[in-house]
Coordinates of C-alpha atoms in Angstrom, one line a residue:
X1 CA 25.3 118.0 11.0
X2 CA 23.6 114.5 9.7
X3 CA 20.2 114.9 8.7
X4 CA 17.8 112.7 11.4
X5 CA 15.6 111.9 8.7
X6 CA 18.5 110.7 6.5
X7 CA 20.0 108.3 9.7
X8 CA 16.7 107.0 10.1
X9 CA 16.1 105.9 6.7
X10 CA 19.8 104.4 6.5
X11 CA 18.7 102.6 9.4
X12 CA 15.5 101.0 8.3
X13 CA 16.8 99.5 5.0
X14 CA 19.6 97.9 7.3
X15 CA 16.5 96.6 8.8
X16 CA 14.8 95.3 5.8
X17 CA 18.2 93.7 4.5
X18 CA 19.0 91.9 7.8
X19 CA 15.2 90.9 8.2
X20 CA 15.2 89.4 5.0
X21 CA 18.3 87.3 5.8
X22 CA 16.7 86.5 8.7
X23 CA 13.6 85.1 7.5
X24 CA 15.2 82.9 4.9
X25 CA 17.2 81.4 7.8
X26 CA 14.3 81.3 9.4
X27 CA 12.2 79.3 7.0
X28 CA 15.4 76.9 6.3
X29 CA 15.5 75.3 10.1
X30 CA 13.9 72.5 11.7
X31 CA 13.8 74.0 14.8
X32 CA 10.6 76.5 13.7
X33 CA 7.5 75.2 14.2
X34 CA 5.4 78.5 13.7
X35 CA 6.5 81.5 12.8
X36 CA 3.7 84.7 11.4
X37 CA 5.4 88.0 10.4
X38 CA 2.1 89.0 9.0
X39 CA 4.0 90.4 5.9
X40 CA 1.0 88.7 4.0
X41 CA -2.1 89.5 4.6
X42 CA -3.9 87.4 7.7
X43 CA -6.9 86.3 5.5
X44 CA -6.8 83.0 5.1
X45 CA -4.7 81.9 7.9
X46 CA -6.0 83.0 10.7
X47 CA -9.3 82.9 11.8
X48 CA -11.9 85.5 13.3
X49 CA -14.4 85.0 15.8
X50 CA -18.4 84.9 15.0
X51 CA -19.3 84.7 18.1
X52 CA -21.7 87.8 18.7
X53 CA -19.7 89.4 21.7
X54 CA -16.6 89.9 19.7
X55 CA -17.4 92.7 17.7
X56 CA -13.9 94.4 17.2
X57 CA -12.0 94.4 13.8
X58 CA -8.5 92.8 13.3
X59 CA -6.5 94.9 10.3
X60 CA -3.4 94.1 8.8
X61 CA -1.3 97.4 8.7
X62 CA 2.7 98.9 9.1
X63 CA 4.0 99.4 12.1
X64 CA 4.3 103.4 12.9
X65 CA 7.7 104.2 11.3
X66 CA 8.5 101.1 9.8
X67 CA 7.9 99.2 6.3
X68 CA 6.8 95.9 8.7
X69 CA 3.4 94.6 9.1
X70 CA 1.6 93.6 11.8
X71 CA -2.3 92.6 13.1
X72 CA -3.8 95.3 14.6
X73 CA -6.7 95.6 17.2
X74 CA -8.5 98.1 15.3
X75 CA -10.9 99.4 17.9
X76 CA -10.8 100.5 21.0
X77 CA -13.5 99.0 24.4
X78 CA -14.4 96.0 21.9
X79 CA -13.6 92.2 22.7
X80 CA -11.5 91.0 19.9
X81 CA -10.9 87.6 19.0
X82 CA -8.9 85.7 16.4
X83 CA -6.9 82.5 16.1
X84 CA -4.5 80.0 13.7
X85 CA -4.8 76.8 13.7
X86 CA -1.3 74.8 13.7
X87 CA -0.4 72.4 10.9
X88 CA 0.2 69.9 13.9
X89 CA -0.3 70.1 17.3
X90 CA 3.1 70.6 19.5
X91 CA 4.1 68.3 22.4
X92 CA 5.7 70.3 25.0
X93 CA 7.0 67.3 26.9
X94 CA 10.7 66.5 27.5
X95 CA 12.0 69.5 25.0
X96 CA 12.6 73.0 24.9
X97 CA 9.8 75.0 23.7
X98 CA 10.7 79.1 22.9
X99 CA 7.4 81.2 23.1
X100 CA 7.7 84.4 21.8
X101 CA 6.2 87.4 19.7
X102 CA 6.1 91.6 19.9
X103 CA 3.7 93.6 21.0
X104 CA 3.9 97.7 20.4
X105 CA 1.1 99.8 22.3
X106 CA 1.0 102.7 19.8
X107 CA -1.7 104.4 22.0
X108 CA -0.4 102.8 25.2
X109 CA -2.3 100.5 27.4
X110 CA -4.3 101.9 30.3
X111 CA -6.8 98.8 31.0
X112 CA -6.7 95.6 28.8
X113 CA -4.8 92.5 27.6
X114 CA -2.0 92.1 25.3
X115 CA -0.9 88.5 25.4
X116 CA -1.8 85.3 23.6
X117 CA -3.2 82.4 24.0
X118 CA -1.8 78.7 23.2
X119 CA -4.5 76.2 22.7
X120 CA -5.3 72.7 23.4
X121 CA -6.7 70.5 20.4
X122 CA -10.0 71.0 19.1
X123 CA -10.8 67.6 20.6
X124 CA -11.2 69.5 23.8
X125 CA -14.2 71.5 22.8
X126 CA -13.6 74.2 20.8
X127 CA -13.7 75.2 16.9
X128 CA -12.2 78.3 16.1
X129 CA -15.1 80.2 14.5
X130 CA -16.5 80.3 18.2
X131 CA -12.5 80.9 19.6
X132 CA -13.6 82.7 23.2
X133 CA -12.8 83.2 26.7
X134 CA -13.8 79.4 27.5
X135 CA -11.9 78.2 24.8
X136 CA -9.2 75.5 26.4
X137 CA -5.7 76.6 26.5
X138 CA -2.6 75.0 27.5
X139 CA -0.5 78.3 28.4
X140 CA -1.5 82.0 28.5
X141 CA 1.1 84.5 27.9
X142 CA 1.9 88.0 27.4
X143 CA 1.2 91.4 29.0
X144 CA -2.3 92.5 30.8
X145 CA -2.7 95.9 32.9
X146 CA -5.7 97.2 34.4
X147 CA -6.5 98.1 38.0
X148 CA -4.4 96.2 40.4
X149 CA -3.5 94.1 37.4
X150 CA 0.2 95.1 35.6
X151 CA 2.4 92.1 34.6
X152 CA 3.5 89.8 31.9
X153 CA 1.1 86.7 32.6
X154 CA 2.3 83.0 32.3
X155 CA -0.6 80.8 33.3
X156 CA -0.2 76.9 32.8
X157 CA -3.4 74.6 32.6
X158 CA -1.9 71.7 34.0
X159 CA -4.5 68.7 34.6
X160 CA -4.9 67.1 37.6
X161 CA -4.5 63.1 37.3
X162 CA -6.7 62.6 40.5
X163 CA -9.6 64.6 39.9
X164 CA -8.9 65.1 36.5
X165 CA -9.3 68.7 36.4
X166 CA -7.5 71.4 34.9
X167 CA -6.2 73.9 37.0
X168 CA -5.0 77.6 36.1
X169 CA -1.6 77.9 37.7
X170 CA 0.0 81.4 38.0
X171 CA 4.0 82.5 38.4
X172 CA 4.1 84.2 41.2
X173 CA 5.7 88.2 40.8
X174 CA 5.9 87.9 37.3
X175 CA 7.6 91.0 35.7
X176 CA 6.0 94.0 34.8
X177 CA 4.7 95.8 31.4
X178 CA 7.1 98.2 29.9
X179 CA 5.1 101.6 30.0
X180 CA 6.3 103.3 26.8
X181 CA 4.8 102.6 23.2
X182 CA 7.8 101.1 21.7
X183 CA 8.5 97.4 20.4
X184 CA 8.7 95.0 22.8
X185 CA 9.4 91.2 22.2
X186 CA 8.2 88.7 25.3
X187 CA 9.7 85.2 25.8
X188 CA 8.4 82.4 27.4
X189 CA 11.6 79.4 27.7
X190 CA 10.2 76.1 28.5
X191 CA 12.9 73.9 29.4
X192 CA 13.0 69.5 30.2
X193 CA 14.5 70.6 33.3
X194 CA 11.3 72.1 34.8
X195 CA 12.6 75.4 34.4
X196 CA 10.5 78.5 32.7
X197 CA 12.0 81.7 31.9
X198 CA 10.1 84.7 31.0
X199 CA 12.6 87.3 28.8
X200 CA 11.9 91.3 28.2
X201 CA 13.7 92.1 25.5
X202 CA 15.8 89.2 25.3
X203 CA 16.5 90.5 29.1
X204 CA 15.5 87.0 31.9
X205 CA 12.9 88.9 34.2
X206 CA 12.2 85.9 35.8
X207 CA 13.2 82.0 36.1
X208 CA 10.8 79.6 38.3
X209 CA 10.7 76.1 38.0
X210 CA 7.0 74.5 37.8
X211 CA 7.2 71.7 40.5
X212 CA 8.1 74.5 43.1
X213 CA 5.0 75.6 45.2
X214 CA 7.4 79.5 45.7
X215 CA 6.9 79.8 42.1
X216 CA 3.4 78.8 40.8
X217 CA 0.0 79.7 42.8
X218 CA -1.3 77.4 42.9
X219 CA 1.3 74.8 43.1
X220 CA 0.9 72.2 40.5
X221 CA 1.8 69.6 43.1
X222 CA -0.6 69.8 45.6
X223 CA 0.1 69.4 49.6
X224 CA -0.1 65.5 50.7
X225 CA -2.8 66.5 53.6
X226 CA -5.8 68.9 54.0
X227 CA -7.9 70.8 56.6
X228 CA -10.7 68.1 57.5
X229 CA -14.0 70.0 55.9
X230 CA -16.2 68.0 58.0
X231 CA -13.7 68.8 61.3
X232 CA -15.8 71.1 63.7
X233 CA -14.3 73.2 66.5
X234 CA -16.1 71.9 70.0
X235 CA -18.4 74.6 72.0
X236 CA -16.4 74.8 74.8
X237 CA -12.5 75.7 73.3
X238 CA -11.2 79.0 74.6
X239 CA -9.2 80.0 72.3
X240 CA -8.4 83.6 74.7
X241 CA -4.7 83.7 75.5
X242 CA -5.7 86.9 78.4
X243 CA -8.8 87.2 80.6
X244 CA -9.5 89.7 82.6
X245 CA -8.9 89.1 86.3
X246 CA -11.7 88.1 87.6
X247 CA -10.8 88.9 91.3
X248 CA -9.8 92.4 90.1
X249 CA -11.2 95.0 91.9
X250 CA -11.6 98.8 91.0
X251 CA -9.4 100.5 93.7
X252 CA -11.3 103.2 95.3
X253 CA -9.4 106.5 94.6
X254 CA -9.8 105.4 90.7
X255 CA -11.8 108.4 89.0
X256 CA -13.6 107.6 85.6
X257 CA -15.0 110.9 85.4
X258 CA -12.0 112.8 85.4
X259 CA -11.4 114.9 82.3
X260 CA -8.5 114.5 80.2
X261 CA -7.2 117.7 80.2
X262 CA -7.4 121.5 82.8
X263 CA -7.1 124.7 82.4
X264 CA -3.4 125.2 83.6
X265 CA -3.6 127.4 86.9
X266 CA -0.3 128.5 86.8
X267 CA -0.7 129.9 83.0
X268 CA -0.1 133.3 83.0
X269 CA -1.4 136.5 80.6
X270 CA 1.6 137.7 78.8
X271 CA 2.1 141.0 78.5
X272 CA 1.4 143.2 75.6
X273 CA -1.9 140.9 75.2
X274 CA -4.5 143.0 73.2
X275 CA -7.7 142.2 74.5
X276 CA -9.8 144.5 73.0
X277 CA -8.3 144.0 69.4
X278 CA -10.5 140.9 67.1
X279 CA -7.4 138.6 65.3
X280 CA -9.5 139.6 61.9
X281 CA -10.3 142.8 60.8
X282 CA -12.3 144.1 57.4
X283 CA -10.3 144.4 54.9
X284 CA -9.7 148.4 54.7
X285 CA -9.2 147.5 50.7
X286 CA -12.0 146.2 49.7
X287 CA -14.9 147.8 48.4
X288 CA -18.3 147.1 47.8
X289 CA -19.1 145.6 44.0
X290 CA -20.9 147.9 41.3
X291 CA -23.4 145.3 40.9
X292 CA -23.6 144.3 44.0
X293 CA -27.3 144.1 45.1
X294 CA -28.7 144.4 48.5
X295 CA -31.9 142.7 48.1
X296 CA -30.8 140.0 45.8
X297 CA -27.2 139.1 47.3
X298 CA -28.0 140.5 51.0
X299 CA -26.3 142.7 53.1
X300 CA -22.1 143.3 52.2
X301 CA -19.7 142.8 54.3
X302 CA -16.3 143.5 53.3
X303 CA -14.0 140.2 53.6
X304 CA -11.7 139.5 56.6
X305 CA -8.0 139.7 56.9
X306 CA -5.5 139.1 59.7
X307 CA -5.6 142.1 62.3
X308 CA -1.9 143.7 61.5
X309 CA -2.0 144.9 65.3
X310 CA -1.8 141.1 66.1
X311 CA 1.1 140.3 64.4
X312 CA 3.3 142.4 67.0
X313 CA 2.0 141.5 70.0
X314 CA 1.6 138.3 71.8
X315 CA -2.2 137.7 70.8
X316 CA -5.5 139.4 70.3
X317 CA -8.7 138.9 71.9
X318 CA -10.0 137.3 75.1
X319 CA -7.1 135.4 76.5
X320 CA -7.7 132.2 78.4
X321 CA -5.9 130.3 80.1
X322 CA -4.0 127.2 78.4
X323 CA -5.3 123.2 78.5
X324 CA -2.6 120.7 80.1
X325 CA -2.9 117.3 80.9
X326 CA -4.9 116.1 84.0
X327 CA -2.5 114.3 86.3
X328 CA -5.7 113.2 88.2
X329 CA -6.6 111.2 84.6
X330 CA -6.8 107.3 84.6
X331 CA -9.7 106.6 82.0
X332 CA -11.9 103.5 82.2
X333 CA -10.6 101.2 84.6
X334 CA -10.3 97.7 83.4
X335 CA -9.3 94.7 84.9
X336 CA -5.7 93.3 84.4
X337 CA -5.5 90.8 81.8
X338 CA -3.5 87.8 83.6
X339 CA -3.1 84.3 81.7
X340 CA -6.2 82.0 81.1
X341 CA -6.0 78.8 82.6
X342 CA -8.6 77.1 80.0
X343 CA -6.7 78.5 76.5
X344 CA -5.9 75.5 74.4
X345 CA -4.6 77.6 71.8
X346 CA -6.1 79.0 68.5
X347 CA -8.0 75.9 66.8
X348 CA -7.7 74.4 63.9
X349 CA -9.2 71.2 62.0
X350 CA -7.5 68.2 61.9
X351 CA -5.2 67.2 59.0
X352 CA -6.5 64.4 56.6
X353 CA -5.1 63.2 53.3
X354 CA -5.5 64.8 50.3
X355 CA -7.6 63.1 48.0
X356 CA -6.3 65.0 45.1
X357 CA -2.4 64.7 46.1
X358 CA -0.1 63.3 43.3
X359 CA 3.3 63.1 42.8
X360 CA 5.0 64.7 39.4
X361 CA 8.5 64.6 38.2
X362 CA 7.6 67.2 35.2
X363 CA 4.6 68.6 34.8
X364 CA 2.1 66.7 32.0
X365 CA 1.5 69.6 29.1
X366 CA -1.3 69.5 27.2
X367 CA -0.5 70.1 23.7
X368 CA -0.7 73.2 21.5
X369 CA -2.6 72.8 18.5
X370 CA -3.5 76.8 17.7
X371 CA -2.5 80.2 18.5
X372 CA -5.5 83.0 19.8
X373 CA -5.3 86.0 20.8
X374 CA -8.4 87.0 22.6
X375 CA -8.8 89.7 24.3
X376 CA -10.9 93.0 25.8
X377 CA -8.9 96.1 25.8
X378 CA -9.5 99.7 26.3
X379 CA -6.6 101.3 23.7
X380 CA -7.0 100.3 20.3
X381 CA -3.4 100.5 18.3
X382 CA -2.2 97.2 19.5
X383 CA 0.1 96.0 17.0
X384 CA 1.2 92.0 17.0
X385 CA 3.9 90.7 15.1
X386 CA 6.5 88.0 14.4
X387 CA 4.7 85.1 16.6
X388 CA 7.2 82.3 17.1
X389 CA 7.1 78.4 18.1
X390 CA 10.3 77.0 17.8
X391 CA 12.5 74.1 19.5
X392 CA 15.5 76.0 20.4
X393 CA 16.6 78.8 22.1
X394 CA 19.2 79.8 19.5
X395 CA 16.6 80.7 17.2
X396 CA 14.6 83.3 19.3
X397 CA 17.9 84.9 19.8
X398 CA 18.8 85.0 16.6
X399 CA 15.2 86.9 15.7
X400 CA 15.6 89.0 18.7
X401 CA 19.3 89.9 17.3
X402 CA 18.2 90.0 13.7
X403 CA 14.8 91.7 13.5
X404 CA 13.6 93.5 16.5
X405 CA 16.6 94.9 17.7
X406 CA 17.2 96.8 14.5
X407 CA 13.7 98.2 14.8
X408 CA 13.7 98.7 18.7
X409 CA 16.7 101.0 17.8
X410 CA 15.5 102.9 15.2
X411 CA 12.2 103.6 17.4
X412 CA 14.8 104.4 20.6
X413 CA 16.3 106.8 18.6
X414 CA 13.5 108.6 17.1
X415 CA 12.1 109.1 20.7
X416 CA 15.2 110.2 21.8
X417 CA 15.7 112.9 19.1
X418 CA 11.9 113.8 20.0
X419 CA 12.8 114.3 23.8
X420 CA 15.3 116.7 22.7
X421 CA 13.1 118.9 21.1
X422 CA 10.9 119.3 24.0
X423 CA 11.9 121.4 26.5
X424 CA 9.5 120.2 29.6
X425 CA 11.2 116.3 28.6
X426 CA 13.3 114.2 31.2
X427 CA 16.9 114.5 31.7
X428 CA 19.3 111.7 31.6
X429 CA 19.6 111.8 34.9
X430 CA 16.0 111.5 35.6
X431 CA 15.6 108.9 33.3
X432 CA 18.4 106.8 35.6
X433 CA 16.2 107.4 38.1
X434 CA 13.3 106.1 36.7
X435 CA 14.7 102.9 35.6
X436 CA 16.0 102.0 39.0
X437 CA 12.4 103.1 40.6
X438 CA 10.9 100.4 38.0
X439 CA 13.0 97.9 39.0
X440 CA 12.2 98.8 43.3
X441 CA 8.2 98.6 41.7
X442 CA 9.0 94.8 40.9
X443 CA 9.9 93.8 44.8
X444 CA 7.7 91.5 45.9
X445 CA 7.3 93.2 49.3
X446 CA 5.2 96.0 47.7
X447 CA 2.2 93.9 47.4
X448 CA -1.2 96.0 46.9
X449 CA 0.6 99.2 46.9
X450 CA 3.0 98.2 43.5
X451 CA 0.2 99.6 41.2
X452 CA 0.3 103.0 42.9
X453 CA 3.7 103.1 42.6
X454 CA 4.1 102.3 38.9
X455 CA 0.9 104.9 38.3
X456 CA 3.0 107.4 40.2
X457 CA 6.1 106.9 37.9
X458 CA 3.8 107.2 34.6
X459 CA 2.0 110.6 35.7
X460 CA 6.2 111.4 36.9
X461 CA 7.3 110.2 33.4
X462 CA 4.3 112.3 31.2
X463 CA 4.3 115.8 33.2
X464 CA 8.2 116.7 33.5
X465 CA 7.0 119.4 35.4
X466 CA 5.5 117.7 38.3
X467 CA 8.2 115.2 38.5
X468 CA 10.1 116.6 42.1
X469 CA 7.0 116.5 43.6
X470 CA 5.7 112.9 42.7
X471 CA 8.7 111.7 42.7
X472 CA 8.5 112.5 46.4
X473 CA 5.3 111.1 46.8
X474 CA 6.7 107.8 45.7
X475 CA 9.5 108.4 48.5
X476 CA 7.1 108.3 51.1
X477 CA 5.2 105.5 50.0
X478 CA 8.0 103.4 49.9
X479 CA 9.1 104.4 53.0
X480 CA 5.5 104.2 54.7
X481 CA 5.8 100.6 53.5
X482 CA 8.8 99.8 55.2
X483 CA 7.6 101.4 58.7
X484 CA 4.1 99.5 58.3
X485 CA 6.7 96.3 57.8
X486 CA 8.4 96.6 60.6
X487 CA 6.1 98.7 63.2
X488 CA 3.3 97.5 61.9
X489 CA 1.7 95.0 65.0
X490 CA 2.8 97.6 67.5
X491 CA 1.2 100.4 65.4
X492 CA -2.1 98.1 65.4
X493 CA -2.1 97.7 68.8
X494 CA -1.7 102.3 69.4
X495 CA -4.3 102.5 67.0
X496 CA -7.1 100.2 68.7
X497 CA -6.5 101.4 72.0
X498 CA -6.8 105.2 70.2
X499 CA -10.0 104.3 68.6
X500 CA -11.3 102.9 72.1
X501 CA -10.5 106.5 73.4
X502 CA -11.9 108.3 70.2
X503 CA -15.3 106.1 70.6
X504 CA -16.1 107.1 73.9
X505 CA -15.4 110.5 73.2
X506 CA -17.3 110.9 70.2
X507 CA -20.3 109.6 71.9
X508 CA -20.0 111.6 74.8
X509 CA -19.7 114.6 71.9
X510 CA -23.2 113.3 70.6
X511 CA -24.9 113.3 73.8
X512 CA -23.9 117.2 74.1
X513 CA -24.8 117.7 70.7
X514 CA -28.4 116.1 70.8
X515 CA -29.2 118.2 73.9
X516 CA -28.0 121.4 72.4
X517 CA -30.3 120.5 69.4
X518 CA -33.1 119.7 71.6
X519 CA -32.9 123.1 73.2
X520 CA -33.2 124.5 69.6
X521 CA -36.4 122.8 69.0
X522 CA -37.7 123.8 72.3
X523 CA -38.1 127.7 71.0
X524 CA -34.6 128.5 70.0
X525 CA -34.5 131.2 67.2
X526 CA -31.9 130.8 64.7
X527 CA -29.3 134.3 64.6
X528 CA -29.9 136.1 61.1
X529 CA -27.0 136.0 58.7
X530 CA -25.6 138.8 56.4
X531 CA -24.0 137.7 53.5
X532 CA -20.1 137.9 53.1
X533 CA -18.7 138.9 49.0
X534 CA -19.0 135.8 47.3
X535 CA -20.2 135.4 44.3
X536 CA -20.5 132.8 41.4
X537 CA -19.3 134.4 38.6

C-alpha cells in the first residue's frame, strides 16, 4: 500500500512546479493589475495601522501543510489592520474587474471578519498609517460570521449624484461561509454589463445585477416618489375595518359565570379501584445513610417509588370523578363585529417626489487605489493569500486552476485520510447529507432562523455521535418554518383569542391566590417539614 506521507509530498512539489509556472504567466500579462502571494515578506509593501485601537500583529508565515506563505492575523479578540497602496488607482467603469484572494481559517471562525477592503483614493480622506473602520472604500468583500451574521459580504459604496452621498449598498442572500478550515478562494466578477458574480471556489454562488432593486438593499436607484414626512394622518380617520355592534344586546340566558369544565355525573368508579393504597410508597430498598445525621440533615425519610400494587389495578387513592366540558359554557359575551361604516381604510401619507431620485444606466464606481484588510475577529489563525486585481476573467481561472486547486486537494485529502482514522467521523453518506442541508440553509425563505440552522449542522458535523438527533432537530425546524408560512395568520389569530382566555384565567387564579395568602398572614401556621435523602455530595 502507498505511503500517505509519500502521496502527499508527490503532491506538493506538483504544486510548487505548477505554481511556479503560474506565477511567471502571471507576471507576463497585462491583464494583472495586483497580484500579492506574500512569498516575500510583507515589509515594505504593505502597511500597518498606528492607530492605537489596532493592536493585533500581522506575521508572515506557511500555510499548515504547505511550503506557501501567507499574512496571518496573529492574535486572537484584537482589531487588526493593514493595507497596500496600488501603484495606480483602478477605474472600475465600462470593464471587467476579477476580485479575488483565499482565505484558510486554521482555527475556524466563530465571530469575526475575513474579507477585504478596496479603497477609494487618499484624496478622500484617508492615509494608510491611520487605515480604519472609517476609512472610504469603494467595495467590501469577503467572508464575516458572527451572531445572525454568516455570508460572503459584497457591499458597493456607490455615490449619490443628488445628494452627493455615498451609500452602503448590500446583495441581498449572498452565499454562505464554508465551515471547515480548508483553503478557500472568493470571487467577486464585475462585469460592463451591470452584472456581479460572487464565485466559491471558482463555483457562481450568486449573480445580481446592480441597477436591480431584488438584488441590492438598498437599491442604488432609488424609487422616483416618497412618503410625504410632513404628511399627517387627520384626528378623525378610522382606520377599524369591524366594530362592534352597537345595537347588540347580551341575550338573557347568556351565562358569564359558567365554568369551563364539570365534574362528569355519569363517570363511574371502576372496579378493582384501590382506595386505600397511596400511588407512592417508601422505597423498601433504601436505607438510612451511615452518616446521615438527624440533627444536622433532619429527620430521614426513605425516597418514594411507584406503588407496585398500582400498576395492576385501575388506580390508587381517592378516586374522583372526571372533568368534561361544560355544555352550559359561552365565556364573555361580546358584541358581533359587523362592518364600520366610517373605515376609510388603513392610512398612509401621500406620495411626493423624491428629491434624491436619479436615473443610472451603470452604476458610477469610485476608484480603487489600495487594498486593506481591516478587521475584529475572535480566532486568530487567519491566513490571506494570493490577492488578485486583474482585467479578465481568464486569469482568475487560470490561478484558481493552477495554484489553489492543487493545494485545496492536497488539504481534501489529508482530511480525508484523517476522517478515516477516526472512528466517531461522518460517513459518506452523511456527508451527502450535509452538503444538501447547506445548500436548503441558503434559501431565502429561512430568514432569522438560517443561523440556527447552519449552527445546528456544525455541532451535527463536530459530534458524529449526536448527529441522528440534531439532525432531527433541524428537521423540525425546517418544517416548523414551513407551517408558520403557510398557517401562520390563522395560527395568530388561535393564539390571541387563547391568550384572551389564558389572561382572564390567570387573574381569576391571582385573586384565589392572594386570598389564600391573606388567610396565612391572618394566623396561619406553616406545616413542619422533614427532610427527604438528598444530599450535596
Amino acid at each position: 500500500m502507498e505511503n500517505p506521507n509519500r502521496k502527499i509530498w508527490i503532491m506538493q512539489c506538483l504544486l510548487l512546479f505548477s505554481f511556479a509556472c503560474f506565477i511567471s504567466q502571471l507576471y507576463a500579462s497585462d491583464d494583472v493589475i495586483l497580484y500579492e502571494s506574500f512569498e516575500e515578506d510583507f515589509e515594505g509593501r504593505w502597511i500597518a495601522s498606528e492607530k492605537p485601537e489596532y493592536t493585533g500583529v500581522w506575521k508572515h508565515v506557511k500555510s499548515e501543510g504547505h511550503d506557501d506563505h501567507g499574512l496571518l492575523v496573529g492574535e486572537k479578540a484584537r482589531k487588526h489592520a493593514i493595507v497596500k497602496p496600488l501603484d495606480h488607482p483602478v477605474d472600475l467603469k465600462d470593464k471587467t474587474i476579477v476580485l479575488q484572494y483565499e482565505v484558510r481559517l486554521q482555527n475556524g471562525l466563530e465571530c469575526g471578519g475575513a474579507y477585504i477592503k478596496y479603497l477609494r483614493p487618499q484624496e478622500a480622506g484617508w492615509i494608510p498609517k491611520e487605515f480604519d473602520n472609517e476609512s472610504p472604500y469603494t467595495i467590501m468583500f469577503g467572508p464575516d460570521r458572527c451572531g445572525a451574521t454568516n455570508k460572503v459580504h459584497f457591499i458597493l459604496k456607490h455615490k449619490n449624484p443628488k445628494s452627493g452621498k455615498f451609500v452602503e449598498h448590500h446583495l441581498k442572500f449572498p452565499p454562505s461561509v464554508p465551515s471547515d478550515k480548508l483553503t478557500h478562494v472568493y470571487t467577486a466578477i464585475l462585469r460592463p454589463d451591470n452584472e456581479v458574480s460572487i464565485l466559491v471556489d471558482g463555483e457562481e454562488k450568486k449573480k445580481g445585477n446592480f441597477l436591480s432593486g431584488d438584488d441590492f438593499d438598498p437599491p442604488l436607484i432609488p424609487s422616483k416618489t416618497i412618503p410625504d414626512p410632513d404628511d399627517k394622518k387627520p384626528e378623525d380617520w378610522d382606520e377599524r375595518a369591524k366594530i362592534p355592534d352597537p345595537v347588540a344586546t347580551k341575550p338573557d340566558d347568556w351565562d358569564e359565570d359558567a365554568p369551563m369544565e364539570i365534574e362528569d355525573d355519569e363517570a363511574e368508579k371502576p372496579e378493582g379501584w384501590l382506595d386505600l393504597e397511596p400511588e407512592e410508597v417508601d422505597d423498601p430498598e433504601a436505607a438510612k445513610p451511615e452518616d446521615w445525621d438527624d440533627e444536622e440533615d433532619g429527620e430521614w425519610e426513605a425516597p418514594k417509588v411507584d406503588n407496585p400494587k398500582c400498576a395492576e389495578a385501575p388506580g390508587c387513592g381517592e378516586w374522583k370523578r372526571p372533568m368534561k366540558r361544560n355544555p352550559a359554557y359561552k365565556g364573555k359575551w361580546h358584541a358581533p363585529l359587523i362592518d364600520n361604516p366610517a373605515y376609510k381604510g388603513i392610512w398612509k401619507p401621500q406620495e411626493i417626489d423624491n428629491p434624491e431620485y436619479f436615473e443610472l444606466e451603470k452604476p458610477d464606481f469610485e476608484p480603487i487605489a489600495a487594498v486593506g484588510i481591516e478587521i475584529w475577529t475572535m480566532q486568530d489563525g487567519i491566513l490571506f493569500d494570493n490577492i488578485l486585481i486583474a482585467s479578465n476573467e481568464k486569469v482568475a481561472e487560470t490561478y484558481r486552476e493552477t495554484a489553489w486547486k492543487p493545494k485545496f486537494t492536497v488539504e481534501k485529502e489529508k482530511q480525508k485520510e484523517e476522517e478515516a482514522t477516526e472512528s466517531d467521523g461522518l460517513k459518506g453518506f452523511q456527508k451527502v447529507v450535509f452538503e444538501y442541508l447547506y445548500k436548503v440553509a441558503d434559501l431565502p425563505f429561512l430568514g432569522d432562523h438560517k443561523v440556527k440552522v447552519l449552527d445546528l449542522l456544525e455541532k451535527a458535523e463536530k459530534q458524529a455521535n449526536l448527529t441522528i438527533g440534531i439532525l432531527a432537530s433541524i428537521v423540525v425546524v425546517l418544517f416548523s418554518i414551513l407551517l408558520k408560512l403557510i398557517f401562520g395568520g390563522k395560527k395568530a389569530n388561535v393564539r390571541a383569542e387563547a391568550k384572551k382566555t389564558e389572561v382572564a384565567e390567570s387573574s381569576d387564579n391571582q385573586e384565589s391566590t392572594e386570598a389564600k395568602d391573606e388567610q396565612n398572614d391572618d394566623g396561619g401556621a406553616a406545616a413542619p417539614r422533614r427532610r427527604v435523602q438528598r444530599r450535596d455530595d
